[in-house]
Coordinates of C-alpha atoms and ligand atoms in Angstrom, one line a residue:
X9 CA -50.3 27.2 8.9
X10 CA -46.5 27.5 8.3
X11 CA -45.2 30.4 10.3
X12 CA -41.6 30.3 9.0
X13 CA -39.9 28.5 6.2
X14 CA -36.3 28.1 5.3
X15 CA -33.9 25.6 3.9
X16 CA -31.0 24.0 5.7
X17 CA -28.1 21.9 4.5
X18 CA -26.9 19.4 7.1
X19 CA -24.7 16.3 6.6
X20 CA -25.2 16.3 2.8
X21 CA -29.0 16.5 3.1
X22 CA -31.2 19.4 2.1
X23 CA -34.0 20.0 4.6
X24 CA -37.1 22.1 4.4
X25 CA -37.6 23.6 7.9
X26 CA -40.9 24.8 9.2
X27 CA -41.7 25.8 12.7
X28 CA -43.3 22.4 13.2
X29 CA -41.2 19.9 11.3
X30 CA -38.1 19.2 9.4
X31 CA -38.6 17.6 6.0
X32 CA -35.7 16.0 4.0
X33 CA -36.1 17.2 0.5
X34 CA -33.1 15.5 -1.1
X35 CA -29.7 14.1 -0.5
X36 CA -27.2 16.6 -1.7
X37 CA -23.5 15.7 -2.0
X38 CA -20.7 17.9 -2.9
X39 CA -20.4 17.1 -6.6
X40 CA -16.8 18.3 -6.8
X41 CA -14.2 17.5 -4.2
X42 CA -10.5 18.3 -4.0
X43 CA -9.0 14.8 -3.3
X44 CA -5.7 13.1 -3.1
X45 CA -5.5 10.1 -5.4
X46 CA -5.8 7.9 -2.3
X47 CA -8.9 9.8 -1.1
X48 CA -10.5 9.5 -4.6
X49 CA -10.0 5.8 -4.4
X50 CA -11.5 5.6 -1.0
X51 CA -14.5 7.8 -2.0
X52 CA -14.9 5.7 -5.1
X53 CA -15.0 2.5 -3.1
X54 CA -17.6 3.9 -0.7
X55 CA -19.7 5.2 -3.5
X56 CA -19.5 1.8 -5.2
X57 CA -21.2 0.2 -2.1
X58 CA -18.2 -1.0 -0.1
X59 CA -18.8 -3.0 3.1
X60 CA -15.3 -3.3 4.4
X61 CA -11.8 -2.1 3.9
X62 CA -8.9 -4.3 5.2
X63 CA -5.4 -2.9 5.2
X64 CA -2.1 -2.6 6.9
X65 CA -0.5 0.8 6.7
X66 CA 2.2 1.5 4.2
X67 CA 3.3 4.6 2.3
X68 CA 1.8 5.6 -0.2
X69 CA -1.4 3.7 0.5
X70 CA -2.3 4.6 4.1
X71 CA -4.6 7.6 3.4
X72 CA -7.2 5.3 1.7
X73 CA -8.1 3.5 4.9
X74 CA -7.7 6.7 7.0
X75 CA -10.2 8.4 4.7
X76 CA -12.7 5.6 5.1
X77 CA -12.2 5.6 8.9
X78 CA -13.2 9.3 9.0
X79 CA -16.0 9.1 6.5
X80 CA -19.5 9.9 7.7
X81 CA -20.9 7.7 4.9
X82 CA -18.8 4.7 6.1
X83 CA -20.0 5.3 9.7
X84 CA -23.6 5.5 8.6
X85 CA -23.3 2.3 6.6
X86 CA -21.2 0.4 9.2
X87 CA -18.3 -0.1 6.8
X88 CA -15.5 -2.2 8.5
X89 CA -12.3 -0.1 8.6
X90 CA -10.1 -1.3 11.5
X91 CA -6.4 -1.9 10.6
X92 CA -5.4 -5.5 10.0
X93 CA -2.4 -7.1 11.6
X94 CA -0.7 -7.6 8.2
X95 CA -1.5 -7.7 4.5
X96 CA -2.1 -11.4 4.5
X97 CA -4.7 -11.2 7.2
X98 CA -6.2 -8.2 5.4
X99 CA -6.5 -10.1 2.1
X100 CA -8.0 -13.2 3.7
X101 CA -10.6 -11.2 5.7
X102 CA -11.6 -9.4 2.5
X103 CA -12.0 -12.7 0.8
X104 CA -14.2 -13.9 3.6
X105 CA -16.4 -10.8 3.2
X106 CA -16.6 -11.4 -0.5
X107 CA -17.6 -15.0 -0.2
X108 CA -20.5 -13.8 1.9
X109 CA -21.6 -11.6 -1.0
X110 CA -20.3 -8.1 0.1
X111 CA -17.8 -5.8 -1.5
X112 CA -14.4 -5.5 0.0
X113 CA -11.3 -3.4 -0.5
X114 CA -7.8 -4.5 0.4
X115 CA -5.0 -1.8 0.5
X116 CA -1.3 -2.0 0.9
X117 CA 2.0 -0.7 -0.3
X118 CA 3.7 -2.8 -3.0
X119 CA 5.9 -4.9 -0.7
X120 CA 2.8 -5.8 1.2
X121 CA 1.7 -7.7 -1.9
X122 CA 4.6 -10.1 -1.3
X123 CA 3.3 -10.7 2.2
X124 CA -0.2 -11.6 1.0
X125 CA 0.9 -13.2 -2.3
X126 CA -0.5 -16.6 -1.2
X127 CA -4.1 -15.6 -0.6
X128 CA -3.9 -13.0 -3.4
X129 CA -2.9 -15.5 -6.1
X130 CA -5.3 -18.1 -4.8
X131 CA -8.2 -15.7 -4.6
X132 CA -8.1 -15.8 -8.4
X133 CA -8.4 -19.6 -8.2
X134 CA -11.3 -19.6 -5.8
X135 CA -12.9 -16.6 -7.5
X136 CA -15.0 -14.1 -5.6
X137 CA -18.7 -13.5 -4.8
X138 CA -19.0 -9.9 -3.7
X139 CA -16.6 -7.7 -5.6
X140 CA -13.0 -7.4 -4.3
X141 CA -10.5 -4.7 -5.3
X142 CA -6.9 -5.2 -4.2
X143 CA -5.3 -1.7 -4.2
X144 CA -1.6 -1.7 -4.3
X145 CA 0.5 1.5 -4.2
X146 CA 3.9 1.2 -5.8
X147 CA 6.8 3.4 -4.9
X148 CA 9.1 3.9 -7.9
X149 CA 12.3 5.8 -6.8
X150 CA 11.9 4.2 -3.4
X151 CA 10.9 7.3 -1.5
X152 CA 10.0 5.2 1.5
X153 CA 10.5 1.5 0.5
X154 CA 13.2 -1.1 0.2
X155 CA 12.5 -1.9 -3.4
X156 CA 10.9 -0.6 -6.6
X157 CA 8.8 -3.7 -7.6
X158 CA 6.1 -3.2 -10.1
X159 CA 2.7 -4.8 -9.0
X160 CA 1.4 -5.2 -12.5
X161 CA 3.5 -8.4 -12.7
X162 CA 1.4 -9.9 -9.9
X163 CA -1.9 -9.1 -11.8
X164 CA -0.5 -11.0 -14.9
X165 CA 0.9 -13.8 -12.7
X166 CA -2.5 -14.3 -11.0
X167 CA -4.3 -13.9 -14.4
X168 CA -6.7 -11.2 -13.2
X169 CA -7.4 -7.8 -14.7
X170 CA -5.3 -4.9 -13.5
X171 CA -6.4 -1.2 -13.6
X172 CA -4.0 1.7 -13.5
X173 CA -5.5 5.2 -13.3
X174 CA -3.9 8.1 -15.1
X175 CA -5.7 10.8 -13.0
X176 CA -7.5 11.2 -9.7
X177 CA -10.8 11.4 -11.5
X178 CA -10.1 8.1 -13.3
X179 CA -9.1 6.6 -9.9
X180 CA -12.5 7.5 -8.5
X181 CA -14.4 6.3 -11.5
X182 CA -12.5 3.1 -11.8
X183 CA -13.5 1.9 -8.4
X184 CA -17.1 1.5 -9.4
X185 CA -16.0 -0.1 -12.7
X186 CA -13.7 -2.4 -10.8
X187 CA -16.4 -3.7 -8.5
X188 CA -18.7 -4.2 -11.5
X189 CA -16.0 -6.2 -13.3
X190 CA -15.2 -8.2 -10.2
X191 CA -18.8 -9.2 -9.7
X192 CA -19.3 -9.9 -13.4
X193 CA -16.1 -12.0 -13.8
X194 CA -16.1 -13.4 -10.3
X195 CA -12.4 -12.5 -10.1
X196 CA -10.6 -10.0 -7.8
X197 CA -9.4 -6.9 -9.5
X198 CA -5.9 -5.5 -8.9
X199 CA -5.7 -1.7 -9.0
X200 CA -2.2 -0.3 -9.1
X201 CA -1.2 3.3 -8.4
X202 CA 2.2 5.0 -7.9
X203 CA 3.4 7.6 -5.4
X204 CA 2.5 10.8 -7.3
X205 CA -1.0 9.5 -8.2
X206 CA -1.6 8.5 -4.6
X207 CA -0.3 11.7 -3.0
X208 CA -1.3 14.5 -5.4
X209 CA -4.6 16.3 -5.3
X210 CA -7.0 17.2 -8.0
X211 CA -10.7 18.2 -8.3
X212 CA -12.8 15.1 -8.7
X213 CA -16.5 14.9 -9.6
X214 CA -18.2 12.4 -7.4
X215 CA -21.5 10.5 -7.9
X216 CA -24.7 12.0 -6.8
X217 CA -25.6 9.1 -4.6
X218 CA -23.8 6.0 -3.4
X219 CA -24.7 2.6 -4.7
X220 CA -26.4 0.3 -2.3
X221 CA -24.2 -2.2 -0.4
X222 CA -24.7 -5.9 -1.2
X223 CA -26.8 -7.9 1.1
X224 CA -25.4 -11.0 2.8
X225 CA -25.6 -13.5 0.1
X226 CA -24.0 -17.0 0.1
X227 CA -24.7 -18.0 -3.4
X228 CA -21.4 -19.3 -4.7
X229 CA -20.6 -23.0 -5.3
X230 CA -18.8 -23.9 -2.1
X231 CA -16.5 -26.3 -3.9
X232 CA -14.9 -23.3 -5.7
X233 CA -13.5 -22.2 -2.4
X234 CA -12.0 -25.6 -1.5
X235 CA -8.8 -25.6 -3.4
X236 CA -8.3 -29.4 -3.3
X237 CA -6.5 -30.3 -6.5
X238 CA -9.6 -31.8 -8.1
X239 CA -11.6 -28.5 -7.7
X240 CA -8.6 -26.3 -8.2
X241 CA -7.8 -27.8 -11.6
X242 CA -11.3 -27.0 -12.7
X243 CA -11.0 -23.5 -11.5
X244 CA -7.6 -23.2 -13.1
X245 CA -9.2 -24.2 -16.5
X246 CA -12.0 -21.7 -16.0
X247 CA -9.7 -18.8 -15.2
X248 CA -7.4 -19.8 -18.1
X249 CA -10.3 -19.9 -20.5
X250 CA -11.3 -16.4 -19.3
X251 CA -8.1 -14.8 -20.5
X252 CA -9.2 -14.0 -24.1
X253 CA -12.3 -12.3 -22.6
X254 CA -10.1 -10.3 -20.3
X255 CA -8.0 -9.2 -23.2
X256 CA -11.0 -8.3 -25.3
X257 CA -12.3 -6.3 -22.3
X258 CA -9.0 -4.4 -22.4
X259 CA -9.3 -3.7 -26.1
X260 CA -12.9 -2.3 -25.6
X261 CA -12.2 -0.6 -22.3
X262 CA -13.1 3.1 -21.9
X263 CA -9.7 3.4 -20.1
X264 CA -7.6 2.2 -23.0
X265 CA -7.8 4.7 -25.9
X266 CA -6.1 4.9 -29.2
X267 CA -6.0 8.5 -30.4
X268 CA -4.6 8.9 -33.9
X269 CA -2.0 11.6 -34.7
X270 CA -1.0 13.2 -38.0
X271 CA 2.7 12.3 -37.6
X272 CA 2.9 8.5 -37.7
X273 CA 6.6 8.3 -37.7
X274 CA 6.4 7.9 -33.9
X275 CA 3.7 6.3 -31.8
X276 CA 3.6 6.6 -28.1
X277 CA 2.2 4.1 -25.6
X278 CA 1.7 5.6 -22.2
X279 CA 0.2 3.9 -19.1
X280 CA -1.1 5.2 -15.9
X281 CA 0.3 8.5 -14.7
X282 CA 2.9 8.5 -17.5
X283 CA -0.1 9.3 -19.8
X284 CA -0.8 12.3 -17.6
X285 CA 2.8 13.5 -17.9
X286 CA 2.7 12.9 -21.6
X287 CA -0.4 15.1 -22.0
X288 CA 1.3 17.8 -19.9
X289 CA 4.1 17.8 -22.6
X290 CA 1.5 18.6 -25.3
X291 CA -1.0 21.2 -24.0
X292 CA -2.2 21.8 -27.6
X293 CA -2.6 18.1 -28.5
X294 CA -0.1 15.5 -29.3
X295 CA 0.9 15.2 -33.0
X296 CA 1.7 11.5 -32.7
X297 CA -0.7 8.6 -32.3
X298 CA -1.1 7.8 -28.6
X299 CA -2.3 4.6 -27.1
X300 CA -3.3 5.2 -23.4
X301 CA -3.2 2.0 -21.4
X302 CA -5.0 1.9 -18.0
X303 CA -6.4 -1.6 -18.1
X304 CA -4.6 -4.9 -18.4
X305 CA -4.0 -7.6 -19.8
X306 CA -2.4 -5.4 -22.5
X307 CA -4.7 -4.7 -25.4
X308 CA -2.7 -6.5 -28.0
X309 CA -5.0 -5.5 -30.9
X310 CA -4.5 -1.8 -30.2
X311 CA -0.8 -2.3 -29.7
X312 CA -0.5 -4.1 -33.0
X313 CA -2.2 -1.3 -34.7
X314 CA 0.4 1.1 -33.4
X315 CA 3.4 -1.2 -34.2
X316 CA 2.0 -1.6 -37.7
X317 CA 1.3 2.0 -38.4
X318 CA 4.4 3.7 -36.8
X319 CA 8.0 3.5 -37.5
X320 CA 9.1 4.1 -33.9
X321 CA 7.1 3.4 -30.8
X322 CA 8.1 5.0 -27.5
X323 CA 6.7 3.2 -24.4
X324 CA 6.4 5.4 -21.2
X325 CA 5.4 3.5 -18.1
X326 CA 6.0 4.1 -14.4
X327 CA 7.9 1.2 -12.9
X328 CA 9.5 -1.7 -14.8
X329 CA 9.3 -2.2 -18.5
X330 CA 6.2 -4.3 -18.1
X331 CA 4.5 -3.3 -21.3
X332 CA 7.7 -2.8 -23.2
X333 CA 8.9 -6.4 -22.5
X334 CA 5.6 -7.8 -23.7
X335 CA 5.5 -5.6 -26.8
X336 CA 9.0 -6.7 -27.7
X337 CA 8.1 -10.3 -27.1
X338 CA 4.8 -10.7 -28.9
X339 CA 4.4 -7.9 -31.5
X340 CA 5.6 -8.8 -34.9
X341 CA 4.9 -5.2 -36.3
X342 CA 7.5 -3.2 -38.1
X343 CA 8.2 -0.6 -35.5
X344 CA 11.4 0.0 -33.6
X345 CA 10.5 -0.1 -29.9
X346 CA 12.0 2.5 -27.6
X347 CA 11.7 3.0 -23.9
X348 CA 13.3 2.1 -20.7
X349 CA 15.2 -0.9 -22.1
X350 CA 16.8 1.2 -24.9
X351 CA 17.8 4.2 -22.8
X352 CA 15.4 6.8 -24.1
X353 CA 13.8 6.7 -20.7
X354 CA 15.7 6.0 -17.5
X355 CA 15.8 2.3 -16.6
X356 CA 14.8 2.9 -13.0
X357 CA 13.0 5.6 -10.9
X358 CA 10.0 7.8 -11.4
X359 CA 9.1 9.4 -14.6
X360 CA 8.1 13.0 -14.9
X361 CA 7.2 15.3 -17.8
X362 CA 10.7 16.4 -18.3
X363 CA 12.2 12.9 -18.9
X364 CA 9.3 12.3 -21.3
X365 CA 10.1 15.5 -23.1
X366 CA 13.8 14.5 -23.3
X367 CA 12.9 11.1 -24.7
X368 CA 10.8 12.9 -27.4
X369 CA 13.7 15.3 -28.2
X370 CA 11.7 18.3 -27.0
X371 CA 13.2 21.2 -25.2
X372 CA 12.9 21.1 -21.4
X373 CA 11.6 24.2 -19.8
X374 CA 13.1 25.9 -16.8
X375 CA 14.4 23.5 -14.1
X376 CA 13.9 24.2 -10.5
X377 CA 16.9 22.7 -8.7
X378 CA 16.7 22.8 -4.9
X379 CA 18.1 26.0 -3.5
X380 CA 21.8 25.6 -2.5
X381 CA 21.2 27.5 0.8
X382 CA 19.0 24.6 2.1
X383 CA 21.2 22.3 4.2
X384 CA 20.4 18.6 3.8
X385 CA 18.6 17.2 6.7
X386 CA 19.0 13.5 7.1
X387 CA 16.0 11.8 8.9
X388 CA 16.5 11.4 12.6
X389 CA 14.6 10.0 15.6
X390 CA 12.5 12.7 17.3
X391 CA 13.9 14.3 20.4
X392 CA 12.6 12.4 23.4
X393 CA 11.9 9.2 21.4
X394 CA 12.1 6.1 23.5
X395 CA 14.0 4.3 20.6
X396 CA 16.9 6.7 21.4
X397 CA 17.2 5.5 24.9
X398 CA 17.1 1.9 23.8
X399 CA 20.0 2.5 21.4
X400 CA 21.9 4.5 23.8
X401 CA 21.8 1.7 26.4
X402 CA 22.4 -1.0 23.8
X403 CA 25.5 0.7 22.4
X404 CA 27.0 1.2 25.8
X405 CA 26.6 -2.5 26.6
X406 CA 27.9 -3.6 23.3
X407 CA 31.2 -1.8 23.9
X408 CA 32.0 -4.9 25.8
X409 CA 31.0 -7.2 23.0
X410 CA 32.8 -6.0 19.9
X411 CA 31.6 -9.0 17.9
X412 CA 27.9 -8.4 18.5
X413 CA 25.6 -8.3 15.5
X414 CA 22.3 -6.4 15.7
X415 CA 19.6 -7.4 13.3
X416 CA 17.2 -4.5 12.7
X417 CA 13.8 -4.3 11.3
X418 CA 11.5 -1.8 9.6
X419 CA 10.0 1.2 11.5
X420 CA 11.2 4.4 13.0
X421 CA 13.9 2.5 14.9
X422 CA 15.6 1.7 11.6
X423 CA 17.0 5.2 11.9
X424 CA 19.2 3.7 14.6
X425 CA 21.4 2.7 11.7
X426 CA 22.4 6.3 11.2
X427 CA 24.7 8.4 13.3
X428 CA 24.9 9.1 16.2
X429 CA 23.8 5.5 17.0
X430 CA 25.0 3.4 14.1
X431 CA 23.5 0.5 16.0
X432 CA 22.1 -2.0 13.6
X433 CA 23.6 -4.2 11.0
X434 CA 20.6 -5.3 8.8
X435 CA 17.1 -4.3 7.6
X436 CA 15.5 -6.4 5.0
X437 CA 11.8 -6.9 5.4
X438 CA 9.2 -6.8 8.1
X439 CA 9.8 -9.4 10.8
X440 CA 13.2 -10.4 9.5
X441 CA 15.2 -9.3 12.5
X442 CA 14.3 -12.2 14.7
X443 CA 14.7 -14.9 12.1
X444 CA 18.0 -13.5 10.9
X445 CA 19.3 -13.3 14.4
X446 CA 18.4 -16.9 14.8
X447 CA 20.1 -17.9 11.5
X448 CA 23.2 -16.0 12.6
X449 CA 23.1 -17.8 15.9
X450 CA 22.7 -21.1 14.1
X451 CA 25.9 -20.1 12.2
X452 CA 27.8 -19.6 15.4
X453 CA 27.4 -15.9 15.9
X454 CA 27.2 -14.6 19.5
X455 CA 25.8 -12.2 20.6
X456 CA 23.0 -12.2 18.1
X457 CA 20.5 -9.5 18.9
X458 CA 17.2 -8.6 17.1
X459 CA 15.5 -5.2 17.5
X460 CA 12.0 -4.9 16.2
X461 CA 9.0 -2.6 16.7
X462 CA 5.7 -3.6 18.3
X463 CA 3.7 -3.4 15.0
X464 CA 6.4 -5.1 13.1
X465 CA 6.5 -7.9 15.7
X466 CA 2.8 -8.7 15.3
X467 CA 2.9 -8.2 11.5
X468 CA 5.4 -11.0 11.0
X469 CA 7.9 -11.3 13.9
X470 CA 5.8 -13.7 16.1
X471 CA 6.2 -16.7 13.9
X472 CA 10.0 -16.2 13.9
X473 CA 10.0 -16.0 17.6
X474 CA 8.3 -19.4 17.8
X475 CA 11.0 -20.9 15.6
X476 CA 13.6 -19.4 17.9
X477 CA 11.9 -20.8 21.1
X478 CA 11.4 -24.2 19.5
X479 CA 15.1 -24.5 18.9
X480 CA 16.1 -22.6 22.1
X481 CA 18.2 -20.3 19.9
X482 CA 20.8 -18.2 21.7
X483 CA 19.4 -14.8 20.8
X484 CA 18.2 -11.6 22.6
X485 CA 15.1 -10.0 21.2
X486 CA 14.3 -6.4 21.9
X487 CA 10.7 -5.4 21.1
X488 CA 10.8 -1.6 21.2
X489 CA 7.1 -0.9 22.1
X490 CA 6.0 2.7 21.5
X491 CA 2.3 1.6 21.6
X492 CA 1.7 2.6 17.9
X493 CA 2.7 2.1 14.3
X494 CA 4.7 5.3 14.3
X495 CA 6.5 5.3 11.0
X496 CA 3.4 5.4 8.9
X497 CA 1.7 8.1 11.0
X498 CA 0.7 6.5 14.3
X499 CA -2.0 4.0 13.5
X500 CA -3.2 1.6 16.2
X501 CA -0.8 -1.3 16.8
X502 CA -2.4 -4.8 16.8
X503 CA -0.6 -6.1 19.8
X504 CA -0.8 -3.2 22.2
X505 CA -1.2 -4.5 25.8
X506 CA -0.7 -8.1 24.6
X507 CA 3.0 -8.5 24.1
X508 CA 3.9 -10.2 27.4
X509 CA 1.0 -12.7 26.9
X510 CA 2.0 -13.3 23.3
X511 CA 5.7 -14.0 24.2
X512 CA 4.7 -16.3 27.1
X513 CA 2.2 -18.0 24.8
X514 CA 5.0 -18.6 22.3
X515 CA 7.1 -20.3 25.0
X516 CA 9.4 -17.5 26.2
X517 CA 10.3 -18.1 29.8
X518 CA 9.0 -15.6 32.3
X519 CA 12.5 -15.3 33.8
X520 CA 13.8 -14.0 30.5
X521 CA 10.9 -11.7 29.5
X522 CA 11.8 -8.3 30.8
X523 CA 9.9 -5.0 30.6
X524 CA 11.8 -1.6 31.0
X525 CA 10.8 2.0 30.6
X526 CA 13.3 3.7 28.1
X527 CA 14.1 6.9 29.8
X528 CA 17.5 8.4 30.6
X529 CA 16.9 8.1 34.3
X530 CA 16.5 4.3 33.9
X531 CA 19.7 3.9 31.8
X532 CA 21.6 1.8 34.4
X533 CA 18.7 -0.6 34.8
X534 CA 18.2 -1.0 31.0
X535 CA 21.9 -1.7 30.5
X536 CA 22.0 -4.2 33.3
X537 CA 19.0 -6.0 31.8
X538 CA 20.5 -6.1 28.3
X539 CA 23.8 -7.4 29.6
X540 CA 22.2 -10.1 31.7
X541 CA 20.0 -11.3 28.8
X542 CA 22.9 -11.4 26.3
X543 CA 24.6 -13.8 28.8
X544 CA 21.5 -16.1 29.0
X545 CA 22.1 -18.7 26.4
X546 CA 18.6 -19.2 25.1
X547 CA 15.7 -16.9 23.9
X548 CA 15.3 -13.8 25.9
X549 CA 12.9 -10.9 25.2
X550 CA 13.3 -7.4 26.5
X551 CA 10.4 -5.0 26.0
X552 CA 11.3 -1.3 26.4
X553 CA 7.9 0.4 26.5
X554 CA 7.1 4.1 26.3
X555 CA 4.6 5.9 24.0
X556 CA 5.8 7.6 20.8
X557 CA 6.2 11.3 21.4
X558 CA 4.1 12.2 18.4
X559 CA 1.1 10.1 19.3
X560 CA 1.5 11.1 23.0
X561 CA 1.1 14.8 22.0
X562 CA -1.8 14.0 19.8
X563 CA -3.5 12.1 22.6
X564 CA -2.9 14.9 25.1
X565 CA -4.4 17.4 22.6
X566 CA -7.5 15.2 22.1
X567 CA -7.9 14.8 25.8
X568 CA -7.7 18.6 26.3
X569 CA -10.2 19.2 23.5
X570 CA -12.6 16.7 24.9
X571 CA -12.7 18.5 28.4
Ligands
TPP626 C1 5.3 -5.5 4.1 C2 5.3 -4.1 4.6 N1 4.1 -3.5 5.0 C3 4.1 -2.2 5.4 C4 5.3 -1.5 5.4 C5 5.3 0.0 5.9 N2 5.8 0.1 7.2 C6 7.1 0.4 7.4 S1 7.5 0.3 9.0 C7 6.0 0.0 9.5 C8 5.6 -0.2 10.9 C9 6.4 0.3 11.9 O1 5.7 0.2 13.2 P1 6.5 -0.4 14.4 O2 7.1 -1.7 14.1 O3 5.6 -0.3 15.6 O4 7.7 0.7 14.6 P2 7.7 2.3 14.8 O5 7.7 2.9 13.5 O6 6.4 2.5 15.7 O7 8.9 2.6 15.6 C10 5.2 -0.1 8.4 C11 3.7 -0.4 8.5 C12 6.5 -2.1 5.0 N3 7.6 -1.5 5.0 N4 6.4 -3.4 4.6
SF4_627 S1 7.5 9.3 15.4 FE1 7.5 8.4 17.4 S2 8.7 6.5 17.2 FE2 9.1 7.7 15.4 S3 10.9 8.8 15.9 FE3 9.3 10.2 16.5 S4 8.9 9.7 18.6 FE4 10.1 8.1 17.8

């Protein structure tokens, strides 16, 4: 007989508890969650039966992988979620998982797509087996990036479908659709988001139960994956022949909608988050016909309907005039096209509801300018940061070398450009410091010094160091190792504990591979080391090593909590 009976909710499961046993009645999941766009994407991928996420951190995409790393469902299902060394290794690993039949997600910021462009474009040629979604987060207005590039061009270039959600809910829903499409078309799917979509929260309704993961399944024609010209030509023909189907899918897509309006003088095409902004301008409904585009290739039929029906067409899109250029190029309709190219919308930078209102001639409501009492606070290296000690020592040494050039790289240490250090003379792309120092040295520059972070070195500095060693370039390389990828929030760094071995393996001589601890008390030793290595006319590597203050504090807290 049951003596006591009650219900319990534990880890998303509803249990019937008796004194004798625990019976699972059903799996219950929170149907509504408050999620960042990035988190909605991550949850959507998990619910679509993901087997692995492969990513290199980069704002505004980092939270996707971090969410999966913390997810109980991912743990339960053994979803791969360790950081990759760079975006290219991430893309290739995802492709390998897909060839084996399982679903993979690749995440990166927009400039990461340049790094993995080779496997990305060729993945469309080989095709996929298990679904692949390549998630790229663009950064219009360059809040934390060196350029404003628009990833939709890459989707068109690779001839694959691109999705661009206009809300967090759509971002969640699209993941499942994207995997379905990828497996149906045997093509990777590009999903593009921008900063505000990635980093703002909304309530998202999630599925009741996640889809099963795919089983290991090696069922593709292996010759597809061998891009020898004879095979690649066939695949190129197949993918080219798929293009009309992709376009028809865009016309029929639930994510591309044509909503008629009573005032046909103006039609508005709005894509991705710009559609969200547009709707914000018209809480009681838009009087003009609106074409929402969230799936590419562009749905030409729907666009033609608008250019035929309307006198003027305004195109609102985040990023470059990707749709606008195509509409101008291919649509013979009667409409006058307006947008970023004609000055109604700003040519660069993020959109927001106000700039759309301005383009529509609507009144802009109250503006909230930053309070004048708030003093500007330029970014700075944290107090106690090891990079500070490196720059302090380097600057003192370079007082004796007024012609020295210091080639910088991307990470917290880029802040060494700013006062008080003003210590670096370049910052272009990840890994460029070493190769640029080498090129400068080839040109006759001396001293040529490169400063690079540990994560950036393994991301794409190692190959440049090999070039330098192979030519015995007269450069001094400083790998400022803070044991983490600090700038993006302190993710694990792929080379931790391996740097000396990597440098030796690349051919750096033991006599010119020096490790120092960047602390004020060691200043004399660090300065002596830098000075000596500048005067060695070959490749020398100095590794100042001390943990980032932020991750150190986090680790200490974790240790304390574990006691
Ligand atoms: C191709 C590319 N991928 C990702 C990023 C984002 N990002 C900027 S710096 C950085 C890593 C910095 O780590 P590290 O070199 O160790 O320097 P730290 O910030 O720790 O000083 C990353 C991932 C980028 N700018 N470019
Ligand atoms: S986060 Fe870490 S590496 Fe970056 S400035 Fe602060 S202490 Fe230095």
